[in-house]
mmCIF file of C-alpha atoms in Angstrom:
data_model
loop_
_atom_site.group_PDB
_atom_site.id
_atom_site.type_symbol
_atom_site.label_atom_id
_atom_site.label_comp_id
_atom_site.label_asym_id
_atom_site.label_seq_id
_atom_site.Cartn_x
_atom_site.Cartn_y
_atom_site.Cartn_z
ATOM 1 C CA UNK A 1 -113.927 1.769 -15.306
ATOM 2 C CA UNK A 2 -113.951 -0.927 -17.238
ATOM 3 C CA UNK A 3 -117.338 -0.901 -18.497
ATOM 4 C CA UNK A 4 -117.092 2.971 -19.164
ATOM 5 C CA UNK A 5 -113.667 2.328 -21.635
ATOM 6 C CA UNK A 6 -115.916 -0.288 -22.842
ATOM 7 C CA UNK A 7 -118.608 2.158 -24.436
ATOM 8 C CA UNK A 8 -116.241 4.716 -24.954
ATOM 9 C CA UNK A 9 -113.612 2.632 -27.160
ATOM 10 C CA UNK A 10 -116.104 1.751 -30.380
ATOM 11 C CA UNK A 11 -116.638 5.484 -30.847
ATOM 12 C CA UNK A 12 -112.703 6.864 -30.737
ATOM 13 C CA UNK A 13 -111.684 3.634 -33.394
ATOM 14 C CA UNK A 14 -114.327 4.565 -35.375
ATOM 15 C CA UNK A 15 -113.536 8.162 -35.177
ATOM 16 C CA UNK A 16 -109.671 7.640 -35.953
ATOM 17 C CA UNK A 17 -110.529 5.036 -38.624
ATOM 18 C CA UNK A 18 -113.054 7.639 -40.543
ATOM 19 C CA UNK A 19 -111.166 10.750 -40.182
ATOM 20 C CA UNK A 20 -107.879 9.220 -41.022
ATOM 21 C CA UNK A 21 -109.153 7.361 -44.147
ATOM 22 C CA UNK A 22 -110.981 10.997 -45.131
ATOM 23 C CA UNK A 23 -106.946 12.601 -44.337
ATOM 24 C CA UNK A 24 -106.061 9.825 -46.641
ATOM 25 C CA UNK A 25 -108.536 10.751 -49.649
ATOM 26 C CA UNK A 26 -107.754 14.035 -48.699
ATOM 27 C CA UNK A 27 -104.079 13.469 -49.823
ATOM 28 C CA UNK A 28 -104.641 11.692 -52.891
ATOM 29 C CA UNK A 29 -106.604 14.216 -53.934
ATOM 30 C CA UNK A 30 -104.347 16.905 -53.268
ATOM 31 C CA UNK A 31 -101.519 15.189 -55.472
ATOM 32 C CA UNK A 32 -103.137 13.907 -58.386
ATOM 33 C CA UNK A 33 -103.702 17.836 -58.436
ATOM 34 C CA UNK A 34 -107.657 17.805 -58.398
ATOM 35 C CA UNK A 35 -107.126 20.684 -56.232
ATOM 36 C CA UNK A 36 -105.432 23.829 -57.440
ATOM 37 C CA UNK A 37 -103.291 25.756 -55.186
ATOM 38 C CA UNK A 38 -100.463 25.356 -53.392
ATOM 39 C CA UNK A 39 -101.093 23.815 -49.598
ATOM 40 C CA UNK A 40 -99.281 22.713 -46.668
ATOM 41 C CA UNK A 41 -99.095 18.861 -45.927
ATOM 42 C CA UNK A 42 -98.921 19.150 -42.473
ATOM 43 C CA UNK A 43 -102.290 21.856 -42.492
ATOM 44 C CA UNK A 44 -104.160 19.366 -43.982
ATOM 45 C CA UNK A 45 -103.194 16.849 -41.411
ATOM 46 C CA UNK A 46 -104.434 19.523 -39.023
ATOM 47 C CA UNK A 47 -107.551 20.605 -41.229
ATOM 48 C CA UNK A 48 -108.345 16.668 -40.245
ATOM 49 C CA UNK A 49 -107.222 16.743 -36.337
ATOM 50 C CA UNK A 50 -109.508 19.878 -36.144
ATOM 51 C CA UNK A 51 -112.175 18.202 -37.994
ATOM 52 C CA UNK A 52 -111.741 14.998 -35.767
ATOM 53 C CA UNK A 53 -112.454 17.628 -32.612
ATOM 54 C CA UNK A 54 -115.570 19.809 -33.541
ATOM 55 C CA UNK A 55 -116.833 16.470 -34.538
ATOM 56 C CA UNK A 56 -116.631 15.222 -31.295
ATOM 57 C CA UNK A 57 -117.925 18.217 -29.851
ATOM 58 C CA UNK A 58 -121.258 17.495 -31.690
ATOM 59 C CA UNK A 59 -121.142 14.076 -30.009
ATOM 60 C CA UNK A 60 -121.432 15.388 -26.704
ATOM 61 C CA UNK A 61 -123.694 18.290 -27.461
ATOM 62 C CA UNK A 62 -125.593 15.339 -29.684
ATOM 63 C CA UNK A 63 -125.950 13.366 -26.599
ATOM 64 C CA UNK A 64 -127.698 16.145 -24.372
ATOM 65 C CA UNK A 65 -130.391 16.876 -27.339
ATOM 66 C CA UNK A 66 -133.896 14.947 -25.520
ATOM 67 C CA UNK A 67 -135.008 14.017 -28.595
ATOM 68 C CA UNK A 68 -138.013 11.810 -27.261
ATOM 69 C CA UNK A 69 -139.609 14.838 -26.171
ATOM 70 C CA UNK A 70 -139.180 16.906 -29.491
ATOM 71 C CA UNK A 71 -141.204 16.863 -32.218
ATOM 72 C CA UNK A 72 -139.312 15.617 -35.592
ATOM 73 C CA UNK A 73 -139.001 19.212 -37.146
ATOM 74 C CA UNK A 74 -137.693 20.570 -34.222
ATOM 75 C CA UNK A 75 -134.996 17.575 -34.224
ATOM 76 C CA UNK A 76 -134.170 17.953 -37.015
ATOM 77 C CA UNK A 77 -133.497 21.959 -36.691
ATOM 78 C CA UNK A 78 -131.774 21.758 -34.004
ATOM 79 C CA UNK A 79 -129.331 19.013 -35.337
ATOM 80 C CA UNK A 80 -129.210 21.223 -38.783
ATOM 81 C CA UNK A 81 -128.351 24.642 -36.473
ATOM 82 C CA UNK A 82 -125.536 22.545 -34.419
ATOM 83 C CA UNK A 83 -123.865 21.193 -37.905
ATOM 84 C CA UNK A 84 -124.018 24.555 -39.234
ATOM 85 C CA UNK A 85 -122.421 26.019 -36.318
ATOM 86 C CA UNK A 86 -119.810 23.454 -36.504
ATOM 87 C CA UNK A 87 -119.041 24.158 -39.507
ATOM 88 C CA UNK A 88 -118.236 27.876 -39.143
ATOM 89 C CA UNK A 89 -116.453 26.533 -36.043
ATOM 90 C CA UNK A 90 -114.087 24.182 -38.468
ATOM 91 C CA UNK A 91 -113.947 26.816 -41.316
ATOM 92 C CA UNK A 92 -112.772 29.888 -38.598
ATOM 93 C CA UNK A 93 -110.166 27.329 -36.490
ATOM 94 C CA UNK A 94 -108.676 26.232 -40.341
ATOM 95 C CA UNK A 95 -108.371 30.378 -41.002
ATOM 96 C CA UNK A 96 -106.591 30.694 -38.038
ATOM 97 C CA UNK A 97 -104.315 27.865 -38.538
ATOM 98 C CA UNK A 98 -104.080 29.189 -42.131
ATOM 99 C CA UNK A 99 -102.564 32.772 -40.976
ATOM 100 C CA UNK A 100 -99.396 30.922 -40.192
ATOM 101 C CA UNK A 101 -98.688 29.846 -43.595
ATOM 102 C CA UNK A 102 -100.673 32.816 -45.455
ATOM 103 C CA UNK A 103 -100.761 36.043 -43.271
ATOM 104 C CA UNK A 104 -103.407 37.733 -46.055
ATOM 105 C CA UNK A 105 -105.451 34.092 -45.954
ATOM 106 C CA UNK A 106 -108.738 36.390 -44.704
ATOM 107 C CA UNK A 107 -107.875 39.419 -46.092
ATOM 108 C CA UNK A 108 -107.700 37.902 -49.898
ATOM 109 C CA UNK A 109 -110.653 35.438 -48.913
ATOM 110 C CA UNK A 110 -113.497 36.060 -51.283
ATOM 111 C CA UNK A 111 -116.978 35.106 -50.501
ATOM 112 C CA UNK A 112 -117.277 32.046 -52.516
ATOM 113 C CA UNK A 113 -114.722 30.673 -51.817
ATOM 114 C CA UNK A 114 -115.509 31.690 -47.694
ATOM 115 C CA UNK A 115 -119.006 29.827 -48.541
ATOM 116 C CA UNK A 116 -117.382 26.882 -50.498
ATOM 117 C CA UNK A 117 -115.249 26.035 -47.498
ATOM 118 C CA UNK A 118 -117.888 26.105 -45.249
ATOM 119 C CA UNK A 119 -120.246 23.919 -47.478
ATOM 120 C CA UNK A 120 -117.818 21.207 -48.007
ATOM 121 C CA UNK A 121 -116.807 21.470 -44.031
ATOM 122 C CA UNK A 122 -121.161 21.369 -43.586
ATOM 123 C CA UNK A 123 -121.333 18.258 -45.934
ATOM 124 C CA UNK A 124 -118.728 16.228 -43.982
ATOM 125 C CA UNK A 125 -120.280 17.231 -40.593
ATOM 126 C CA UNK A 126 -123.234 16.157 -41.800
ATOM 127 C CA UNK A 127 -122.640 13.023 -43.148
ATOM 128 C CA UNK A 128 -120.516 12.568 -39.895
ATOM 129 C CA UNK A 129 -123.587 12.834 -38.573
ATOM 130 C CA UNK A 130 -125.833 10.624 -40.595
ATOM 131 C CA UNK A 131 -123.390 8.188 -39.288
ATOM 132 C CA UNK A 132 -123.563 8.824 -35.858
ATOM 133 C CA UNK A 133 -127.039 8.607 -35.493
ATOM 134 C CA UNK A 134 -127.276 5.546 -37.269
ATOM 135 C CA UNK A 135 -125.167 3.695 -35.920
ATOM 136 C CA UNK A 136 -126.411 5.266 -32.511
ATOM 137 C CA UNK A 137 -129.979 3.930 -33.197
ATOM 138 C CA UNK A 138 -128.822 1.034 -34.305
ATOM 139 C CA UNK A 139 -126.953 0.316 -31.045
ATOM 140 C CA UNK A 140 -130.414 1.103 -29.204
ATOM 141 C CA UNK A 141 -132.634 -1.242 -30.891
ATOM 142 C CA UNK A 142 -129.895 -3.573 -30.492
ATOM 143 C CA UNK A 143 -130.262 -3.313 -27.029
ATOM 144 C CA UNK A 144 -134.496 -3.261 -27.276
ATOM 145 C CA UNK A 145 -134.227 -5.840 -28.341
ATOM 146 C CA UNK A 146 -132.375 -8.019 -26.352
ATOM 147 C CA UNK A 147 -134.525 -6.732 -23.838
ATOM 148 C CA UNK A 148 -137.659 -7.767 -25.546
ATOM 149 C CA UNK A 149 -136.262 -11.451 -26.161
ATOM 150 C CA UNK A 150 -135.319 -11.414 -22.401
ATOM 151 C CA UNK A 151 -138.853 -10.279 -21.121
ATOM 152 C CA UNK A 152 -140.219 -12.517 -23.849
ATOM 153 C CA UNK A 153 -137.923 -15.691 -22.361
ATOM 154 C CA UNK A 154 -139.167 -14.678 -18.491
ATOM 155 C CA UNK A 155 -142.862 -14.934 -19.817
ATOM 156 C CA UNK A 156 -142.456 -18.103 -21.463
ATOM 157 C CA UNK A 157 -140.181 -19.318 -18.339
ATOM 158 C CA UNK A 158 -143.347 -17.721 -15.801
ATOM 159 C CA UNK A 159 -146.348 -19.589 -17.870
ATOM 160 C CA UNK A 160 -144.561 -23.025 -18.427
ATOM 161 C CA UNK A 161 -143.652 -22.842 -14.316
ATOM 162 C CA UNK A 162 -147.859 -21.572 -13.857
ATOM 163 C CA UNK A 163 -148.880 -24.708 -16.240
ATOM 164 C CA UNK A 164 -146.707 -27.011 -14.222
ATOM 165 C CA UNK A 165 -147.607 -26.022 -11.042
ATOM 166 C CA UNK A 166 -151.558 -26.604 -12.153
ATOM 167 C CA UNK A 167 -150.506 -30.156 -12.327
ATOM 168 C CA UNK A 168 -149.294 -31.152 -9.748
ATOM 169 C CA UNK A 169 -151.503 -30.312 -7.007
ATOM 170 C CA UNK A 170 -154.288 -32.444 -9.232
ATOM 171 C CA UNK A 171 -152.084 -35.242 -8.790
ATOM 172 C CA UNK A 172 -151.193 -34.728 -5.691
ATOM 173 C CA UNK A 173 -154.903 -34.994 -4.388
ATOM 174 C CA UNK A 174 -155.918 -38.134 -6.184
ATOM 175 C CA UNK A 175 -152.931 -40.110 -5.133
ATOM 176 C CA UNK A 176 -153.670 -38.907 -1.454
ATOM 177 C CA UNK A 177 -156.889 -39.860 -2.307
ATOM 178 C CA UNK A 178 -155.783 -43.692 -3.075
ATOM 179 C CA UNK A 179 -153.732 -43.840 -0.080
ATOM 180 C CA UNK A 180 -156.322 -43.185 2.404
ATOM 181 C CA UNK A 181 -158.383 -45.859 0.371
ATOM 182 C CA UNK A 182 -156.244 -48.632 1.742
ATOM 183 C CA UNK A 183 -154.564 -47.301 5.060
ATOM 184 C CA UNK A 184 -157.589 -49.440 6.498
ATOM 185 C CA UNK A 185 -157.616 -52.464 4.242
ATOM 186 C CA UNK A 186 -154.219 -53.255 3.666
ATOM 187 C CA UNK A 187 -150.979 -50.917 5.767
ATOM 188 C CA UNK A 188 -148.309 -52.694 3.655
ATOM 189 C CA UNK A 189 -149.751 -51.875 0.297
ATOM 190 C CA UNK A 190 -150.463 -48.501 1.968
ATOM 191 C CA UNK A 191 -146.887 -47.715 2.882
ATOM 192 C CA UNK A 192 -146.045 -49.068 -0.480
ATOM 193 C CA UNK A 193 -147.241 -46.570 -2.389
ATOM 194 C CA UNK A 194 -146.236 -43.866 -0.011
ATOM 195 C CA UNK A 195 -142.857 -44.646 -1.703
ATOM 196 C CA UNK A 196 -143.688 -44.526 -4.614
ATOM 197 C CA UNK A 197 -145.544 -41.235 -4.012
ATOM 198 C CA UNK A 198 -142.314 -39.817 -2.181
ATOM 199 C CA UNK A 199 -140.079 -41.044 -5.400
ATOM 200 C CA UNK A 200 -142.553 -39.440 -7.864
ATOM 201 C CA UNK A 201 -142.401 -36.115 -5.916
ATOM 202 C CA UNK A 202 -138.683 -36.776 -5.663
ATOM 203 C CA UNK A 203 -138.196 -36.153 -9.198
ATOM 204 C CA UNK A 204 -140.641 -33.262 -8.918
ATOM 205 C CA UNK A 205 -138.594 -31.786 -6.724
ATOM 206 C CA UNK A 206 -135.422 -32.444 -8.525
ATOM 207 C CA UNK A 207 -136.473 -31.652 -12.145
ATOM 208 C CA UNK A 208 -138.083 -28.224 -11.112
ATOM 209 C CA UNK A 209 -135.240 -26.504 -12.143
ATOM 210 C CA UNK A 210 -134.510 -28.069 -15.674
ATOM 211 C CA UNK A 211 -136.611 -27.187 -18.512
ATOM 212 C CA UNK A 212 -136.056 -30.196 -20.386
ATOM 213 C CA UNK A 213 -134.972 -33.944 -18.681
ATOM 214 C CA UNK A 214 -133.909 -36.705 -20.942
ATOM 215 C CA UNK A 215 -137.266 -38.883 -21.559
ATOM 216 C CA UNK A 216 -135.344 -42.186 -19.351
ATOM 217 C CA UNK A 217 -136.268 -39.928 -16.190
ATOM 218 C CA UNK A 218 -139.669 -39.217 -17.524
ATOM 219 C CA UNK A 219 -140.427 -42.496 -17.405
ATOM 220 C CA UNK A 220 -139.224 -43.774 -14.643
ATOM 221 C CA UNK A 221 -141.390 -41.374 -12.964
ATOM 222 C CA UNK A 222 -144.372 -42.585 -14.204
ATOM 223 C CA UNK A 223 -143.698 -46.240 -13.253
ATOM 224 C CA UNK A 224 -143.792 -44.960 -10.014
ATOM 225 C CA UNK A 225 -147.232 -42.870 -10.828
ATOM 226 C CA UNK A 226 -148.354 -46.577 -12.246
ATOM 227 C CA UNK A 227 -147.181 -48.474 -9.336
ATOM 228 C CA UNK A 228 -149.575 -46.088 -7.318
ATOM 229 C CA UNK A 229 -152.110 -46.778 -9.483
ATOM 230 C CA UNK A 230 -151.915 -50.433 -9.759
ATOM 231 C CA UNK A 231 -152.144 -50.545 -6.298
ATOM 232 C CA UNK A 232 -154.914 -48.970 -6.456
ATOM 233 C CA UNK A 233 -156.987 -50.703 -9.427
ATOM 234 C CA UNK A 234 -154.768 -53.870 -9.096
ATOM 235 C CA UNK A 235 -155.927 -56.469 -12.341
ATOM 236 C CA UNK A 236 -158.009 -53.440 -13.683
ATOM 237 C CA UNK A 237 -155.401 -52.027 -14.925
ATOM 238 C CA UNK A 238 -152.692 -52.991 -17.739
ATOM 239 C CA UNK A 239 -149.850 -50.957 -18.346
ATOM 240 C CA UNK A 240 -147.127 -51.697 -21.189
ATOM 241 C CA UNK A 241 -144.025 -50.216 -22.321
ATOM 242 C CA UNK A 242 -142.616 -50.248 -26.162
ATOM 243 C CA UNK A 243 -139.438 -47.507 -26.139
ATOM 244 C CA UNK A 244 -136.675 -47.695 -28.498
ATOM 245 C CA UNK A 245 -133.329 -47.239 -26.716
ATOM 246 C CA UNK A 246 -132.488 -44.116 -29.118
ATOM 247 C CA UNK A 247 -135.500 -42.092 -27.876
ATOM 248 C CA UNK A 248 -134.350 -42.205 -24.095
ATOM 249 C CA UNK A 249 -132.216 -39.833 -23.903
ATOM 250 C CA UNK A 250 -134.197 -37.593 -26.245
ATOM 251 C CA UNK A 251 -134.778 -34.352 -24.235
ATOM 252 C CA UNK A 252 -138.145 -33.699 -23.189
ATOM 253 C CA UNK A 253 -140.614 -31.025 -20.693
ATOM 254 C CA UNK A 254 -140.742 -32.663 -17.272
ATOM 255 C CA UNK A 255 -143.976 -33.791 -16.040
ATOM 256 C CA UNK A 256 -145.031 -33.486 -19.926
ATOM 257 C CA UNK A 257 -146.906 -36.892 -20.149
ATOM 258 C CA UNK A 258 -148.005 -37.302 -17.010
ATOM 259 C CA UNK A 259 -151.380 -35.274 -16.816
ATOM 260 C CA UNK A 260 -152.140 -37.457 -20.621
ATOM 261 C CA UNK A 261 -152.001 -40.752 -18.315
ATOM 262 C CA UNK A 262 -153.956 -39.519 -16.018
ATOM 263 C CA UNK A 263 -156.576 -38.799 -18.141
ATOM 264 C CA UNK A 264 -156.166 -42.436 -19.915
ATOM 265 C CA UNK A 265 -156.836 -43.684 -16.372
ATOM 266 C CA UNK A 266 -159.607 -41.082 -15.684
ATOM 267 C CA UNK A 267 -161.706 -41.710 -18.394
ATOM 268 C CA UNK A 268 -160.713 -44.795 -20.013
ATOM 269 C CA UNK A 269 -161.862 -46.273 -16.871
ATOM 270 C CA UNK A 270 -165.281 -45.104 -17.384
ATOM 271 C CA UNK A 271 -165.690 -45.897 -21.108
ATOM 272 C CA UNK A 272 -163.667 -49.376 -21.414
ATOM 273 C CA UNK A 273 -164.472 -52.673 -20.480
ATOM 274 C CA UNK A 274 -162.197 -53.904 -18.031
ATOM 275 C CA UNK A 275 -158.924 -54.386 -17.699
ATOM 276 C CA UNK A 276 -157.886 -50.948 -19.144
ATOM 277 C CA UNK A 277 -155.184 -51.018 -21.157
ATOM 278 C CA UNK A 278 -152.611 -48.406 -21.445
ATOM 279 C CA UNK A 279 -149.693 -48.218 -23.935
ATOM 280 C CA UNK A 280 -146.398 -46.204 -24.140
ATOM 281 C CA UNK A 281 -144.727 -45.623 -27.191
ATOM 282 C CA UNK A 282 -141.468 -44.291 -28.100
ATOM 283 C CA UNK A 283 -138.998 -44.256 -31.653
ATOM 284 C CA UNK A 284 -136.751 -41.728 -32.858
ATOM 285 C CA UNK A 285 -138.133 -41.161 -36.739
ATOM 286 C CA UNK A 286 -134.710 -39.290 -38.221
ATOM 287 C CA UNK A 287 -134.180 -36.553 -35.621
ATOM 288 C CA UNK A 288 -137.820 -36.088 -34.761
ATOM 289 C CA UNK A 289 -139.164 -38.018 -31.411
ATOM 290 C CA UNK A 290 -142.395 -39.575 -31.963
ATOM 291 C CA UNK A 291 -144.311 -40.482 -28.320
ATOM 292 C CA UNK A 292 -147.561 -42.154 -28.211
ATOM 293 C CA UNK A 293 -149.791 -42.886 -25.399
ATOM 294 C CA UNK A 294 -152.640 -45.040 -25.977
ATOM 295 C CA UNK A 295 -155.582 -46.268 -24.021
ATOM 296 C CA UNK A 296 -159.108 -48.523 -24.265
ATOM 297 C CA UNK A 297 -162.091 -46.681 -24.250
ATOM 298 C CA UNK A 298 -163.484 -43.528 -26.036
ATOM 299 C CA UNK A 299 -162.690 -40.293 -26.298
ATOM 300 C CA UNK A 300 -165.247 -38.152 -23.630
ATOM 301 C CA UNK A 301 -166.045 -34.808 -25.738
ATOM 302 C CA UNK A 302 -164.779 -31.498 -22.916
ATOM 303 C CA UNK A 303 -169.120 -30.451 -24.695
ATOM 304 C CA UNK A 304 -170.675 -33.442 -22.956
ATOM 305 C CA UNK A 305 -173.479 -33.390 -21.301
ATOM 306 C CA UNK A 306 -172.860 -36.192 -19.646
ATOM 307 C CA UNK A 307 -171.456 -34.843 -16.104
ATOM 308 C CA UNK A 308 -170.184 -38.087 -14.880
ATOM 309 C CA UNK A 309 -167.802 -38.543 -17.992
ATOM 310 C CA UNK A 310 -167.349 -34.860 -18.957
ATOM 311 C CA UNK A 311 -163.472 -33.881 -19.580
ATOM 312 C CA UNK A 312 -162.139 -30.247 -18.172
ATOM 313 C CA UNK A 313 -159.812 -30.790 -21.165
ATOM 314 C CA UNK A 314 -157.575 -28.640 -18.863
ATOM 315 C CA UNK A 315 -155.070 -31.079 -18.764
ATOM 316 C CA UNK A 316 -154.226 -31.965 -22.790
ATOM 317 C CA UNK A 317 -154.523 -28.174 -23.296
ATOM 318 C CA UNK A 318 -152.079 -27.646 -20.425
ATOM 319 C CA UNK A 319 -149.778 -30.232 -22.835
ATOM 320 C CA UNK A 320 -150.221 -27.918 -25.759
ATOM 321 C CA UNK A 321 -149.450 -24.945 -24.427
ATOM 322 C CA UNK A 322 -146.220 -25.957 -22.890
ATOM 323 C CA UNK A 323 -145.697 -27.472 -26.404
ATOM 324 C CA UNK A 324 -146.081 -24.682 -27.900
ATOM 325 C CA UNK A 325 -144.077 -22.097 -25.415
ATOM 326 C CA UNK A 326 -141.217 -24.800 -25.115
ATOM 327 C CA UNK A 327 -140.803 -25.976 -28.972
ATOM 328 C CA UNK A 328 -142.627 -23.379 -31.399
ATOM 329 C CA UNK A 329 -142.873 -24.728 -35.173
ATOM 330 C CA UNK A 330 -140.546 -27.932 -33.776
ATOM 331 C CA UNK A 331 -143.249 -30.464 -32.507
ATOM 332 C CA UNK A 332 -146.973 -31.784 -33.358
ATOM 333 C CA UNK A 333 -149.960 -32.595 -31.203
ATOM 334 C CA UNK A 334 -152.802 -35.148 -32.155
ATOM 335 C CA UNK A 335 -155.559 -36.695 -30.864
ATOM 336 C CA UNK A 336 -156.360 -40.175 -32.448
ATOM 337 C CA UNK A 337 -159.840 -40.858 -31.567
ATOM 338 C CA UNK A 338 -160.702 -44.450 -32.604
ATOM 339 C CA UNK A 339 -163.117 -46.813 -31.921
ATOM 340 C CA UNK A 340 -161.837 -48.322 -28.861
ATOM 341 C CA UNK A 341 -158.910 -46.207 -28.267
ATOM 342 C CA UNK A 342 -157.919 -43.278 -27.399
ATOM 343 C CA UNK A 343 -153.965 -42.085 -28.724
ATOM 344 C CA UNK A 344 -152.128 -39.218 -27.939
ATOM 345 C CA UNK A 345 -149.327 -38.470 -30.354
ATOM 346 C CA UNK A 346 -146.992 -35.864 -29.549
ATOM 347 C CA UNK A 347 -143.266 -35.138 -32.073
ATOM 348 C CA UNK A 348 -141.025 -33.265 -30.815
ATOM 349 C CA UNK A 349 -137.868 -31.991 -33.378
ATOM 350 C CA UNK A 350 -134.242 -31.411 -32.363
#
């Protein structure tokens, strides 16, 4: 009930509001004299009640029109026919109304002035109408598109959840990958990073369901991802940390820098001389985050031809498109491909 008095109660303040402010004009009119004749005050309140009625009538006959399957002249005859109609309607209910003050009202009625009540009733019906459909179409693409921005919001929510998902399982396998490496030469360092694996997918687990996780927890996440990994390539591997205490708490994708340090391990590995040196970044420049990730080495071209150093590129272009869905026109990607580095800069604007 609720929702029904809801959608009903725009259309019945409109209604009083429009007819009563026409009653109003009506008046003025009336006695400033523009009209000749002599006429009853409270007829013309009922001219307006009546008026107020048929036009409701055209609402509901309005609503029952299927104008999706009609063709736009035969819309728009069939709306002209039902105005017209309602206008005689209005014009016959006023003569009747009329006989009470005026016995010979019909009987001295001449035919213009029979068609000039009917035209003015016809012009206010229509323009009733006008109205109604406008603001009636207006109300529907209202509600399009909030529809549109909701399927549009689902999409975005279903490929950022499809790009995420592509990530982990990579991950997954090479840290599995680095465990079974040492179960046989060394338990402790094994069971070590099974910690560290179960606190990484911890946060997995727990972020999931956010969007966006201050950059502090992205992080900390990837010390755990490095603590794997120094396990794993113990003095082969450098890892440093330079973040400004204003940019952690700077809201960020989850798992958004991860698959870029794995592909500074990947490949920097391959085209550095040892140890490889990674770098993380972080300032606040004005309201903008600026992140860098750096690496030794060179960038490996995705066009190689050099299989044991060729780049998917899936994983930066996995970055981007989250990017992109998550912060359109707010954030930057680069590449900075130097001589013996390789930087990825990512900004991000509030």
């Amino acid at each position: 009930m609720k929702v029904l008095n809801k959608k009903i109660a725009p259309f019945w303040i409109l209604q009083i509001i429009g007819w009563s402010a026409l009653h109003i004009i009506y008046v003025v009119l009336y006695a400033r004299g523009v009209f000749s004749g002599n006429i009853s005050w409270i007829l013309l309140f009922f001219t307006q009640v009546t008026g107020l009625i048929v036009s409701t009538g055209l609402r509901y006959i309005f609503r029952r029109i299927n104008y999706q399957d009609n063709t736009i002249p035969i819309t728009a005859l069939s709306t002209f026919v039902w105005i017209l109609a309602a206008s005689f309607i209005w014009f016959w209910i006023d003569g009747a109304l009329s006989q009470f003050v005026n016995e010979h009202f019909f009987s001295k009625l001449k035919l213009s002035s029979y068609f000039n009540y009917t035209w003015s009733n016809f012009i206010i019906l229509f323009t009733w109408s006008a109205l109604y459909f406008g603001i009636k179409f207006w109300q529907e693409w209202s509600v399009e598109k909030l529809r549109a921005e909701k399927a549009d919001n689902l999409a975005h929510s279903a490929q950022l959840q499809m790009l995420r998902y592509q990530l982990n399982p990579h991950f997954l396998f090479n840290s599995l990958n680095s465990i079974r490496a040492l179960v046989e030469e060394d338990k402790f360092r094994a069971k070590s990073m099974i910690t560290e694996l179960s606190e990484f997918l911890r946060y997995s687990l727990v972020s999931k369901n956010f969007s966006n996780v201050p950059l502090s927890n992205e992080l900390e996440a990837m010390k755990h991802y490095f603590s794997i990994e120094k396990t794993r390539f113990e003095d082969k591997l450098e890892v440093s940390f330079n973040i400004d205490q204003n940019a952690e708490d700077f809201p960020v994708l989850s798992f958004l820098i991860h698959p870029i340090i794995e592909n500074a391990i990947k490949y920097g590995m391959q085209t550095t001389k040892l140890p490889l040196k990674i770098e993380i970044a972080a300032n606040m420049k004005n309201d903008t985050l600026v992140l860098r990730i750096c690496n030794s080495g060179k960038w490996v071209d995705p066009t190689s031809n050099d299989n044991d150093r060729k780049s998917t590129g899936t994983g930066l272009e996995n970055v981007k498109q989250r990017l992109e869905n998550a912060f359109p026109d707010k954030h930057s990607f680069e590449i900075i491909k130097n001589k013996n580095s390789v930087c990825v800069e990512i900004q991000i604007s509030n």
